[in-house]
Amino acid sequence: MEHVRPLPTYLAQRYHGWKATTFAENRAWYKRLADEGQRPRAMVISCCDSRVNVTSIFGADQGEFFIHRNIANLVPPYEPDGNQHGTSAAVEFAVTSLKVAHLIILGHSSCGGVAGCYDMCSGHAPDLEEKSSFVGRWMDLLRPGFERLPAEADETTRRRALEHEAVNVSLENLMTFPFVRSAVENGSLSLHGLWTDIGEGQLYSLGISGEGFAAV
Amino acid sequence: MEHVRPLPTYLAQRYHGWKATTFAENRAWYKRLADEGQRPRAMVISCCDSRVNVTSIFGADQGEFFIHRNIANLVPPYEPDGNQHGTSAAVEFAVTSLKVAHLIILGHSSCGGVAGCYDMCSGHAPDLEEKSSFVGRWMDLLRPGFERLPAEADETTRRRALEHEAVNVSLENLMTFPFVRSAVENGSLSLHGLWTDIGEGQLYSLGISGEGFAAV
Amino acid sequence: MEHVRPLPTYLAQRYHGWKATTFAENRAWYKRLADEGQRPRAMVISCCDSRVNVTSIFGADQGEFFIHRNIANLVPPYEPDGNQHGTSAAVEFAVTSLKVAHLIILGHSSCGGVAGCYDMCSGHAPDLEEKSSFVGRWMDLLRPGFERLPAEADETTRRRALEHEAVNVSLENLMTFPFVRSAVENGSLSLHGLWTDIGEGQLYSLGISGEGFAAV
Amino acid sequence: MEHVRPLPTYLAQRYHGWKATTFAENRAWYKRLADEGQRPRAMVISCCDSRVNVTSIFGADQGEFFIHRNIANLVPPYEPDGNQHGTSAAVEFAVTSLKVAHLIILGHSSCGGVAGCYDMCSGHAPDLEEKSSFVGRWMDLLRPGFERLPAEADETTRRRALEHEAVNVSLENLMTFPFVRSAVENGSLSLHGLWTDIGEGQLYSLGISGEGFAAV
């Protein structure tokens, strides 16, 4: 592996600082997590975006959230075709092995993946339509959301609505997984949809009242 | 969406605490991140495991790391077949759009996904071999790593070695992406392989000396 | 330039070591910083004192902090008189061009500049009162801080309080710059005051609770 | 001080990490530095630019370099007019009180201040020519350097040459300070001029051979 480089020095230094403080103060908890395995209460599916850290927002500690992060926090529909589905594998593991009680989809403002999908579906991003574009093919998952955007609204409204749809579509697709539907229906799993405005630090949740997202 | 529930109260409460403290103290930074977009220095690919939080280990804040998390921190080989590849999409976005300078694969001890792969490849997990097993098909990515485990070693050693292979295989597969190889070769991207022992809090890095992982 | 000598050998040797290690490991990041320019999150104004290195205390790397260092970490009041004001130029560049989110004033214990100011204001340093004393004229900036020291306190307390005043006065003067005030008021900039005890390695921050500095 | 905010959490965490490692391992040295005061071997004048950290390049530790940082690493000419001159104060303190043995001017590539000066002197930056522009008035110091740029050279060459001039002009101005000249002439102080290419990590020094900068 001639292309692999050692950890940059500044990260090594910060790691040593973490080990001497956070780790040292929580050594017993880390030992127990290592000995007994994880037992997370919730799975969170959020975006890879560097500005969205769910553990920070919820003051979560090691062992609390099983976290899958992909572009635009998307879940594909159930498709047991023998191919590789990383997101479906994560959901399967969380629900059937770890038996998490909550499954949270967390969307966010100014999402680059959603913006690319909007441009692509509007015919303004031919590069994303290429068969070889991984981002384009991944964002195909959100096309059903684009189809139901309010036609008469202005573009800013429609782009924001598509970010909300990334949460809605994922929640809908989750219910196509037999083991998710069954866990939801027998009361051992609940689904949640969140969306956060990065600049305002405001979190919105589905299911608080009527339809749509409401401020937490 | 009759199946969606509002955010659990304890999480809503913690969120309000975060907004009144961490967010309030960093409001200007969040505003800038929202206005100007992210510019992360590194992409990190780590496991969904709730016990591994890379932002904690490295004292990283909002905006610093673009993070993809999947089962066993795996990267598939380059396969531009028009199907959905969430991991490949994340790598493509990070390298070609965000132009991150570092791409870090972070593995860890007692990884449930790697353990399942070991059992499956040893013929002791027939359920994972089913076509419909998302976890099984995902962990097929690690089969090349299983093939080269030291045959004569004891099982504990071999299981640990397979966790290391999850990092090695991902680094090898990364180099099959033309845009990764080209960025590495022109010096604008460097690859890093890490593995952390959860109970000991010890981080190991490839590339420090000779072959294999060495303590940071 | 007959008076200029080449770099001392011991520094040249250390530089070659840095280039072969830290630089080599971070080559991609330095390349990106050179190609795309800096985008620091914070400006830090600290003392020239050789014992105070803010990048060390905060594990900061290249690109993170825009740093101005002068005697006693002072900021003069806004005075657009067409003369040369190096500190005001640095603040202007950081706030209006780089649009940093945080502006941190970092004071420290046993500050030689502050001690000189104390002696001068107490009438015990006639040399600093000379018109030609650059240090004396620079430390005039801290005279308003000396005026409000607690009259009844002992000298050790008063000297320490004057070090704190060097932070307070700078923060007050910052708010006289129209572009600083406007950025603070619209939420795109926040001001922070720190003071560090060199021997104890203890950092204190304003704004944690009530008035004055509290241990971080 | 209602505008002052406490230290951002992520910086507080990194600080605690530093205190538990770097500080704890060097406690005796910090104590001695606090008890006996600093005794730096060299003064360094470098730019505020976040990409240039002289302590990193030279592996310098606490107590080693007395560091003044301003826009474009400029030193004004000797002007004992009773006004505030922060840079002159720092030089005076380093040479007459600390009696440093070396005084190093460190310039760098893609300097924003130098670029602004080039534009201003070429008549393309009217905002920098305003009396109220602190950056513009500060960069006036470099006008003599602009005047002697090679007229026939292309713009890239001339811009680079102006970055070199920022070092040359500062070294020339240093010699107008009586206490600097006297220390240089009696052999107790030597002056050094450096310039670093950020992307290449290459350091250049004056005085190695003939005129101009040569690779270290």
PDB file of C-alpha atoms in Angstrom, chain C residues 192-196 202-216, chain D residues 4-8:
ATOM      1  CA  HIS C 192     -14.190  36.168  23.066  1.00  0.00           C
ATOM      2  CA  GLY C 193     -11.803  37.104  25.881  1.00  0.00           C
ATOM      3  CA  LEU C 194      -9.286  34.605  27.270  1.00  0.00           C
ATOM      4  CA  TRP C 195      -6.404  34.798  29.719  1.00  0.00           C
ATOM      5  CA  THR C 196      -3.915  32.012  30.395  1.00  0.00           C
ATOM      6  CA  GLN C 202      -4.866  27.148  33.179  1.00  0.00           C
ATOM      7  CA  LEU C 203      -7.095  28.958  30.719  1.00  0.00           C
ATOM      8  CA  TYR C 204      -9.753  31.464  31.839  1.00  0.00           C
ATOM      9  CA  SER C 205     -12.626  32.819  29.764  1.00  0.00           C
ATOM     10  CA  LEU C 206     -14.893  35.828  29.984  1.00  0.00           C
ATOM     11  CA  GLY C 207     -18.607  35.323  29.590  1.00  0.00           C
ATOM     12  CA  ILE C 208     -18.980  31.949  31.273  1.00  0.00           C
ATOM     13  CA  SER C 209     -20.861  33.367  34.220  1.00  0.00           C
ATOM     14  CA  GLY C 210     -21.447  36.853  35.537  1.00  0.00           C
ATOM     15  CA  GLU C 211     -18.508  39.238  35.366  1.00  0.00           C
ATOM     16  CA  GLY C 212     -14.851  38.492  35.052  1.00  0.00           C
ATOM     17  CA  PHE C 213     -12.707  35.537  34.052  1.00  0.00           C
ATOM     18  CA  ALA C 214     -13.682  31.987  35.013  1.00  0.00           C
ATOM     19  CA  ALA C 215     -11.646  28.807  34.584  1.00  0.00           C
ATOM     20  CA  VAL C 216     -12.470  26.949  31.358  1.00  0.00           C
TER      21      VAL C 216
ATOM     22  CA  VAL D   4     -18.558  38.776  24.722  1.00  0.00           C
ATOM     23  CA  ARG D   5     -19.289  35.058  24.408  1.00  0.00           C
ATOM     24  CA  PRO D   6     -17.617  32.156  26.242  1.00  0.00           C
ATOM     25  CA  LEU D   7     -15.056  30.004  24.465  1.00  0.00           C
ATOM     26  CA  PRO D   8     -16.656  27.663  21.890  1.00  0.00           C
TER      27      PRO D   8
END
